[in-house]
mmCIF file of C-alpha atoms and ligand atoms in Angstrom:
data_model
loop_
_atom_site.group_PDB
_atom_site.id
_atom_site.type_symbol
_atom_site.label_atom_id
_atom_site.label_comp_id
_atom_site.label_asym_id
_atom_site.label_seq_id
_atom_site.Cartn_x
_atom_site.Cartn_y
_atom_site.Cartn_z
ATOM 1 C CA UNK F 1 62.707 27.203 -181.430
ATOM 2 C CA UNK F 2 62.017 23.662 -180.294
ATOM 3 C CA UNK F 3 64.299 21.976 -177.801
ATOM 4 C CA UNK F 4 66.936 19.590 -179.036
ATOM 5 C CA UNK F 5 66.576 16.298 -177.193
ATOM 6 C CA UNK F 6 69.582 14.133 -176.370
ATOM 7 C CA UNK F 7 69.913 10.761 -174.695
ATOM 8 C CA UNK F 8 72.994 10.104 -172.619
ATOM 9 C CA UNK F 9 73.309 6.371 -173.179
ATOM 10 C CA UNK F 10 75.699 3.456 -172.887
ATOM 11 C CA UNK F 11 74.476 0.051 -171.783
ATOM 12 C CA UNK F 12 77.685 -0.411 -169.855
ATOM 13 C CA UNK F 13 77.355 0.507 -166.183
ATOM 14 C CA UNK F 14 79.373 3.138 -164.378
ATOM 15 C CA UNK F 15 80.849 4.809 -167.461
ATOM 16 C CA UNK F 16 79.877 8.358 -166.523
ATOM 17 C CA UNK F 17 76.399 8.750 -168.046
ATOM 18 C CA UNK F 18 74.817 10.394 -165.022
ATOM 19 C CA UNK F 19 77.838 12.588 -164.296
ATOM 20 C CA UNK F 20 77.673 13.756 -167.908
ATOM 21 C CA UNK F 21 73.904 14.336 -167.801
ATOM 22 C CA UNK F 22 74.068 16.423 -164.612
ATOM 23 C CA UNK F 23 77.127 18.442 -165.558
ATOM 24 C CA UNK F 24 76.151 19.046 -169.164
ATOM 25 C CA UNK F 25 72.777 20.265 -167.852
ATOM 26 C CA UNK F 26 74.471 22.586 -165.356
ATOM 27 C CA UNK F 27 77.110 23.655 -167.884
ATOM 28 C CA UNK F 28 74.446 24.565 -170.448
ATOM 29 C CA UNK F 29 72.411 26.368 -167.765
ATOM 30 C CA UNK F 30 75.524 28.388 -166.879
ATOM 31 C CA UNK F 31 75.695 29.287 -170.582
ATOM 32 C CA UNK F 32 72.141 30.707 -170.361
ATOM 33 C CA UNK F 33 70.431 27.753 -172.006
ATOM 34 C CA UNK F 34 67.021 26.551 -170.800
ATOM 35 C CA UNK F 35 67.525 22.910 -169.828
ATOM 36 C CA UNK F 36 65.307 20.018 -168.756
ATOM 37 C CA UNK F 37 66.988 16.886 -167.394
ATOM 38 C CA UNK F 38 64.922 13.688 -167.481
ATOM 39 C CA UNK F 39 66.055 10.914 -165.136
ATOM 40 C CA UNK F 40 65.137 7.607 -166.802
ATOM 41 C CA UNK F 41 67.031 5.423 -164.332
ATOM 42 C CA UNK F 42 65.308 3.826 -161.298
ATOM 43 C CA UNK F 43 68.580 4.405 -159.404
ATOM 44 C CA UNK F 44 67.603 8.100 -159.350
ATOM 45 C CA UNK F 45 71.221 9.285 -159.345
ATOM 46 C CA UNK F 46 70.629 12.199 -161.706
ATOM 47 C CA UNK F 47 67.745 13.252 -159.444
ATOM 48 C CA UNK F 48 69.806 13.196 -156.244
ATOM 49 C CA UNK F 49 72.844 14.730 -157.932
ATOM 50 C CA UNK F 50 70.653 17.641 -159.028
ATOM 51 C CA UNK F 51 69.601 18.262 -155.418
ATOM 52 C CA UNK F 52 66.101 16.752 -155.708
ATOM 53 C CA UNK F 53 65.294 14.165 -153.012
ATOM 54 C CA UNK F 54 64.159 10.984 -154.758
ATOM 55 C CA UNK F 55 62.479 9.781 -151.538
ATOM 56 C CA UNK F 56 60.105 12.785 -151.407
ATOM 57 C CA UNK F 57 58.508 12.819 -154.843
ATOM 58 C CA UNK F 58 54.835 13.563 -155.487
ATOM 59 C CA UNK F 59 55.365 13.114 -159.202
ATOM 60 C CA UNK F 60 58.092 11.473 -161.227
ATOM 61 C CA UNK F 61 58.894 10.164 -164.677
ATOM 62 C CA UNK F 62 57.156 6.932 -163.650
ATOM 63 C CA UNK F 63 53.763 8.682 -163.421
ATOM 64 C CA UNK F 64 54.441 10.349 -166.759
ATOM 65 C CA UNK F 65 55.161 7.012 -168.441
ATOM 66 C CA UNK F 66 52.073 5.263 -167.117
ATOM 67 C CA UNK F 67 49.933 8.242 -168.093
ATOM 68 C CA UNK F 68 49.105 9.473 -164.578
ATOM 69 C CA UNK F 69 50.931 12.786 -164.845
ATOM 70 C CA UNK F 70 52.333 15.272 -167.330
ATOM 71 C CA UNK F 71 55.845 16.662 -167.749
ATOM 72 C CA UNK F 72 54.604 20.086 -166.589
ATOM 73 C CA UNK F 73 53.258 18.612 -163.343
ATOM 74 C CA UNK F 74 56.296 16.430 -162.722
ATOM 75 C CA UNK F 75 59.120 18.908 -163.065
ATOM 76 C CA UNK F 76 61.192 20.053 -160.112
ATOM 77 C CA UNK F 77 63.752 22.858 -160.131
ATOM 78 C CA UNK F 78 67.376 21.935 -159.545
ATOM 79 C CA UNK F 79 68.130 24.946 -157.376
ATOM 80 C CA UNK F 80 71.821 24.155 -157.371
ATOM 81 C CA UNK F 81 72.022 23.487 -161.112
ATOM 82 C CA UNK F 82 69.727 26.088 -162.647
ATOM 83 C CA UNK F 83 67.718 23.632 -164.705
ATOM 84 C CA UNK F 84 64.498 21.600 -164.375
ATOM 85 C CA UNK F 85 64.395 17.906 -163.500
ATOM 86 C CA UNK F 86 61.871 15.164 -164.182
ATOM 87 C CA UNK F 87 62.961 12.929 -161.308
ATOM 88 C CA UNK F 88 63.008 9.160 -160.877
ATOM 89 C CA UNK F 89 63.165 6.656 -158.072
ATOM 90 C CA UNK F 90 62.696 2.928 -157.542
ATOM 91 C CA UNK F 91 59.047 3.063 -158.657
ATOM 92 C CA UNK F 92 60.316 3.419 -162.193
ATOM 93 C CA UNK F 93 61.571 -0.174 -162.142
ATOM 94 C CA UNK F 94 57.913 -1.292 -162.250
ATOM 95 C CA UNK F 95 57.237 0.622 -165.442
ATOM 96 C CA UNK F 96 59.043 -1.977 -167.572
ATOM 97 C CA UNK F 97 56.358 -4.541 -166.730
ATOM 98 C CA UNK F 98 53.361 -2.223 -166.508
ATOM 99 C CA UNK F 99 54.013 -0.789 -169.956
ATOM 100 C CA UNK F 100 54.163 -4.136 -171.747
ATOM 101 C CA UNK F 101 50.490 -4.000 -172.758
ATOM 102 C CA UNK F 102 50.515 -0.312 -173.668
ATOM 103 C CA UNK F 103 50.087 0.609 -177.269
ATOM 104 C CA UNK F 104 52.983 2.875 -178.351
ATOM 105 C CA UNK F 105 54.879 1.842 -175.269
ATOM 106 C CA UNK F 106 58.168 2.966 -176.818
ATOM 107 C CA UNK F 107 56.964 6.453 -177.648
ATOM 108 C CA UNK F 108 55.231 7.591 -174.452
ATOM 109 C CA UNK F 109 58.115 9.804 -173.374
ATOM 110 C CA UNK F 110 58.383 11.350 -176.846
ATOM 111 C CA UNK F 111 54.703 12.270 -176.821
ATOM 112 C CA UNK F 112 54.925 13.694 -173.291
ATOM 113 C CA UNK F 113 58.004 15.794 -174.090
ATOM 114 C CA UNK F 114 56.474 17.289 -177.241
ATOM 115 C CA UNK F 115 54.236 19.431 -175.025
ATOM 116 C CA UNK F 116 57.166 21.220 -173.388
ATOM 117 C CA UNK F 117 59.563 21.268 -176.336
ATOM 118 C CA UNK F 118 59.053 25.023 -176.788
ATOM 119 C CA UNK F 119 59.958 25.762 -173.182
ATOM 120 C CA UNK F 120 63.571 24.560 -173.395
ATOM 121 C CA UNK F 121 66.678 24.775 -175.542
ATOM 122 C CA UNK F 122 67.972 21.363 -174.452
ATOM 123 C CA UNK F 123 66.273 18.291 -173.040
ATOM 124 C CA UNK F 124 68.768 15.727 -171.721
ATOM 125 C CA UNK F 125 67.746 12.169 -170.857
ATOM 126 C CA UNK F 126 69.880 10.115 -168.464
ATOM 127 C CA UNK F 127 69.413 6.451 -169.462
ATOM 128 C CA UNK F 128 69.871 3.361 -167.287
ATOM 129 C CA UNK F 129 72.723 0.924 -168.027
ATOM 130 C CA UNK F 130 70.610 -1.423 -170.161
ATOM 131 C CA UNK F 131 69.022 -1.570 -173.597
ATOM 132 C CA UNK F 132 65.604 -1.806 -171.930
ATOM 133 C CA UNK F 133 62.144 -0.405 -172.643
ATOM 134 C CA UNK F 134 63.119 2.654 -170.595
ATOM 135 C CA UNK F 135 66.173 3.268 -172.755
ATOM 136 C CA UNK F 136 64.011 2.653 -175.857
ATOM 137 C CA UNK F 137 61.684 5.423 -174.674
ATOM 138 C CA UNK F 138 64.698 7.694 -174.394
ATOM 139 C CA UNK F 139 66.016 6.765 -177.847
ATOM 140 C CA UNK F 140 62.576 7.177 -179.368
ATOM 141 C CA UNK F 141 62.244 10.687 -177.959
ATOM 142 C CA UNK F 142 65.685 11.944 -178.915
ATOM 143 C CA UNK F 143 67.244 13.771 -181.834
ATOM 144 C CA UNK F 144 70.520 12.158 -180.967
ATOM 145 C CA UNK F 145 72.619 10.142 -178.579
ATOM 146 C CA UNK F 146 75.632 11.246 -176.570
ATOM 147 C CA UNK F 147 77.748 8.241 -175.625
ATOM 148 C CA UNK F 148 80.104 8.726 -172.692
ATOM 149 C CA UNK F 149 82.886 6.183 -172.597
ATOM 150 C CA UNK F 150 86.106 5.375 -170.835
ATOM 151 C CA UNK F 151 89.058 4.718 -173.082
ATOM 152 C CA UNK F 152 89.581 1.126 -171.984
ATOM 153 C CA UNK F 153 90.438 -2.016 -173.846
ATOM 154 C CA UNK F 154 86.879 -3.388 -174.229
ATOM 155 C CA UNK F 155 85.215 -0.038 -174.818
ATOM 156 C CA UNK F 156 84.973 -0.472 -178.581
ATOM 157 C CA UNK F 157 83.398 -3.907 -178.286
ATOM 158 C CA UNK F 158 80.538 -2.668 -176.085
ATOM 159 C CA UNK F 159 79.895 0.146 -178.508
ATOM 160 C CA UNK F 160 78.756 -2.131 -181.317
ATOM 161 C CA UNK F 161 75.701 -3.331 -179.315
ATOM 162 C CA UNK F 162 74.672 0.226 -178.649
ATOM 163 C CA UNK F 163 75.253 1.304 -182.236
ATOM 164 C CA UNK F 164 73.120 -1.651 -183.433
ATOM 165 C CA UNK F 165 70.270 -0.694 -181.101
ATOM 166 C CA UNK F 166 70.449 2.877 -182.296
ATOM 167 C CA UNK F 167 70.292 1.645 -185.918
ATOM 168 C CA UNK F 168 67.215 -0.450 -185.128
ATOM 169 C CA UNK F 169 65.423 2.408 -183.411
ATOM 170 C CA UNK F 170 66.387 4.637 -186.326
ATOM 171 C CA UNK F 171 64.906 2.135 -188.804
ATOM 172 C CA UNK F 172 61.722 1.262 -186.922
ATOM 173 C CA UNK F 173 60.738 3.990 -184.517
ATOM 174 C CA UNK F 174 62.646 7.234 -184.891
ATOM 175 C CA UNK F 175 64.135 8.215 -188.270
ATOM 176 C CA UNK F 176 65.523 11.345 -186.585
ATOM 177 C CA UNK F 177 67.885 9.437 -184.340
ATOM 178 C CA UNK F 178 71.636 9.542 -184.745
ATOM 179 C CA UNK F 179 74.775 9.239 -182.708
ATOM 180 C CA UNK F 180 75.790 12.814 -182.004
ATOM 181 C CA UNK F 181 79.096 11.828 -180.583
ATOM 182 C CA UNK F 182 81.329 9.808 -178.316
ATOM 183 C CA UNK F 183 82.528 11.618 -175.222
ATOM 184 C CA UNK F 184 85.782 10.490 -173.656
ATOM 185 C CA UNK F 185 85.341 10.657 -169.891
ATOM 186 C CA UNK F 186 87.391 9.877 -166.764
ATOM 187 C CA UNK F 187 90.373 10.385 -169.007
ATOM 188 C CA UNK F 188 93.892 10.087 -167.654
ATOM 189 C CA UNK F 189 96.374 11.323 -170.281
ATOM 190 C CA UNK F 190 99.285 9.695 -168.431
ATOM 191 C CA UNK F 191 97.945 6.239 -169.235
ATOM 192 C CA UNK F 192 99.391 4.973 -172.493
ATOM 193 C CA UNK F 193 96.495 2.547 -173.047
ATOM 194 C CA UNK F 194 93.952 5.356 -172.788
ATOM 195 C CA UNK F 195 95.910 7.393 -175.329
ATOM 196 C CA UNK F 196 95.948 4.409 -177.682
ATOM 197 C CA UNK F 197 92.222 3.680 -177.340
ATOM 198 C CA UNK F 198 91.497 7.364 -177.812
ATOM 199 C CA UNK F 199 93.455 7.326 -181.076
ATOM 200 C CA UNK F 200 91.605 4.190 -182.204
ATOM 201 C CA UNK F 201 88.299 5.878 -181.478
ATOM 202 C CA UNK F 202 89.219 8.801 -183.697
ATOM 203 C CA UNK F 203 90.352 6.417 -186.463
ATOM 204 C CA UNK F 204 87.042 4.522 -186.358
ATOM 205 C CA UNK F 205 84.606 7.331 -185.671
ATOM 206 C CA UNK F 206 86.344 10.479 -186.937
ATOM 207 C CA UNK F 207 84.491 13.661 -186.063
ATOM 208 C CA UNK F 208 81.857 11.658 -184.165
ATOM 209 C CA UNK F 209 84.364 11.863 -181.318
ATOM 210 C CA UNK F 210 83.760 15.077 -179.385
ATOM 211 C CA UNK F 211 86.757 17.398 -179.185
ATOM 212 C CA UNK F 212 86.208 17.949 -175.475
ATOM 213 C CA UNK F 213 87.798 15.385 -173.174
ATOM 214 C CA UNK F 214 86.510 15.029 -169.605
ATOM 215 C CA UNK F 215 89.415 14.289 -167.240
ATOM 216 C CA UNK F 216 89.221 12.049 -164.216
ATOM 217 C CA UNK F 217 88.602 14.589 -161.477
ATOM 218 C CA UNK F 218 87.711 13.864 -157.871
ATOM 219 C CA UNK F 219 85.609 17.049 -157.537
ATOM 220 C CA UNK F 220 83.121 15.622 -160.060
ATOM 221 C CA UNK F 221 82.823 12.487 -157.942
ATOM 222 C CA UNK F 222 82.391 14.384 -154.659
ATOM 223 C CA UNK F 223 79.700 16.780 -155.850
ATOM 224 C CA UNK F 224 76.681 14.391 -156.022
ATOM 225 C CA UNK F 225 76.777 13.694 -152.273
ATOM 226 C CA UNK F 226 75.983 17.410 -151.759
ATOM 227 C CA UNK F 227 73.223 17.426 -154.392
ATOM 228 C CA UNK F 228 75.214 19.938 -156.416
ATOM 229 C CA UNK F 229 76.475 19.469 -159.991
ATOM 230 C CA UNK F 230 80.279 19.399 -160.155
ATOM 231 C CA UNK F 231 80.161 22.360 -162.525
ATOM 232 C CA UNK F 232 78.686 24.460 -159.683
ATOM 233 C CA UNK F 233 80.320 22.729 -156.697
ATOM 234 C CA UNK F 234 83.832 23.717 -157.765
ATOM 235 C CA UNK F 235 83.742 25.962 -160.821
ATOM 236 C CA UNK F 236 87.514 26.182 -161.037
ATOM 237 C CA UNK F 237 88.129 22.415 -161.065
ATOM 238 C CA UNK F 238 89.381 20.816 -164.267
ATOM 239 C CA UNK F 239 86.285 18.633 -164.416
ATOM 240 C CA UNK F 240 83.908 21.592 -164.149
ATOM 241 C CA UNK F 241 85.758 23.528 -166.843
ATOM 242 C CA UNK F 242 85.693 20.524 -169.160
ATOM 243 C CA UNK F 243 81.923 20.137 -168.857
ATOM 244 C CA UNK F 244 81.335 23.847 -169.562
ATOM 245 C CA UNK F 245 83.598 23.426 -172.581
ATOM 246 C CA UNK F 246 81.469 20.453 -173.618
ATOM 247 C CA UNK F 247 78.367 22.631 -173.262
ATOM 248 C CA UNK F 248 79.902 25.099 -175.700
ATOM 249 C CA UNK F 249 80.737 22.271 -178.095
ATOM 250 C CA UNK F 250 77.114 21.048 -177.928
ATOM 251 C CA UNK F 251 75.724 24.535 -178.579
ATOM 252 C CA UNK F 252 77.971 24.682 -181.639
ATOM 253 C CA UNK F 253 77.081 21.104 -182.684
ATOM 254 C CA UNK F 254 73.293 21.596 -182.651
ATOM 255 C CA UNK F 255 73.575 24.301 -185.298
ATOM 256 C CA UNK F 256 74.208 21.523 -187.832
ATOM 257 C CA UNK F 257 71.572 19.067 -186.579
HETATM 258 P P1 ATP M 1 75.214 3.709 -164.124
HETATM 259 O O1 ATP M 1 75.457 2.845 -165.308
HETATM 260 O O2 ATP M 1 75.192 2.950 -162.835
HETATM 261 O O3 ATP M 1 74.028 4.606 -164.293
HETATM 262 P P2 ATP M 1 76.826 5.911 -164.939
HETATM 263 O O4 ATP M 1 77.238 5.470 -166.305
HETATM 264 O O5 ATP M 1 75.706 6.867 -164.844
HETATM 265 O O6 ATP M 1 76.526 4.664 -164.006
HETATM 266 P P3 ATP M 1 78.243 7.662 -163.168
HETATM 267 O O7 ATP M 1 77.329 7.355 -162.045
HETATM 268 O O8 ATP M 1 78.157 8.986 -163.808
HETATM 269 O O9 ATP M 1 78.140 6.518 -164.254
HETATM 270 O O10 ATP M 1 79.768 7.471 -162.739
HETATM 271 C C1 ATP M 1 80.226 6.284 -162.108
HETATM 272 C C2 ATP M 1 81.202 6.678 -160.998
HETATM 273 O O11 ATP M 1 82.314 7.356 -161.542
HETATM 274 C C3 ATP M 1 80.584 7.649 -159.995
HETATM 275 O O12 ATP M 1 81.064 7.350 -158.716
HETATM 276 C C4 ATP M 1 81.078 9.014 -160.455
HETATM 277 O O13 ATP M 1 81.167 9.934 -159.403
HETATM 278 C C5 ATP M 1 82.440 8.663 -160.997
HETATM 279 N N1 ATP M 1 82.850 9.572 -162.077
HETATM 280 C C6 ATP M 1 82.188 9.826 -163.224
HETATM 281 N N2 ATP M 1 82.870 10.673 -164.015
HETATM 282 C C7 ATP M 1 83.999 10.994 -163.333
HETATM 283 C C8 ATP M 1 85.147 11.802 -163.622
HETATM 284 N N3 ATP M 1 85.237 12.499 -164.772
HETATM 285 N N4 ATP M 1 86.131 11.869 -162.705
HETATM 286 C C9 ATP M 1 86.035 11.173 -161.550
HETATM 287 N N5 ATP M 1 85.013 10.381 -161.226
HETATM 288 C C10 ATP M 1 83.994 10.274 -162.102
HETATM 289 MG MG1 MG M 2 73.741 6.572 -164.150
#
């Protein structure tokens, strides 16, 4: 069976994309799934958080995008997470400009990933906080988008830009693409506002809101500095359990995709 490919995207910064990418990857790996995590952000946080040193890369997603390397040659094992990583570092920031004159510049990642699609069950793509050419490459390659979000007052407003971009990519580049779901992250059930926004989300988006809720949990925030996914760093933490639960929900969800 071919891998299902998911973008973790939200153009808003600091909403938990990378934490979700790393811990969903590790959660799925713990559930015996074969997982590839693609870091599409020049910040390289998904790379470092998976225990791969972004300063010591012979190959990265940058070389893949400019056609100087393949996915096979650019993958590194996340020893701590049990999945493979296509890493990124600052070099990737240059790709935006270098790719401008490329034909099919939005679909380079899709074409590269096709060659390894049989080797994995899930391919997860951690997108940067922008609706840039990098994010477009992610959206073009994916079967669907996972949108992590905090239940804050302006959360719904930011969503409409993302949903519009997804609609455009769907219409012009990738008829496969859909929003798989909205994932409530860094959730604090004691906050009345978060409860209210969460209820609004369900009213607007119905079963597009994942059942799993990721709580605010300091263990998830500590883990990246050790290069270990939170799911592995402290298995018994509430954050780790929630991400494994989310892995189960995704395994269930892909049956109907
Ligand atoms: P960027 O837009 O810069 O790529 P991002 O959307 O990838 O950011 P993260 O880097 O995952 O967001 O998270 C932002 C910060 O919030 C990090 O310091 C992370 O450790 C912390 N964080 C994320 N999720 C949780 C959580 N569930 N509980 C506690 N802290 C969290
Ligand atoms: Mg990030």
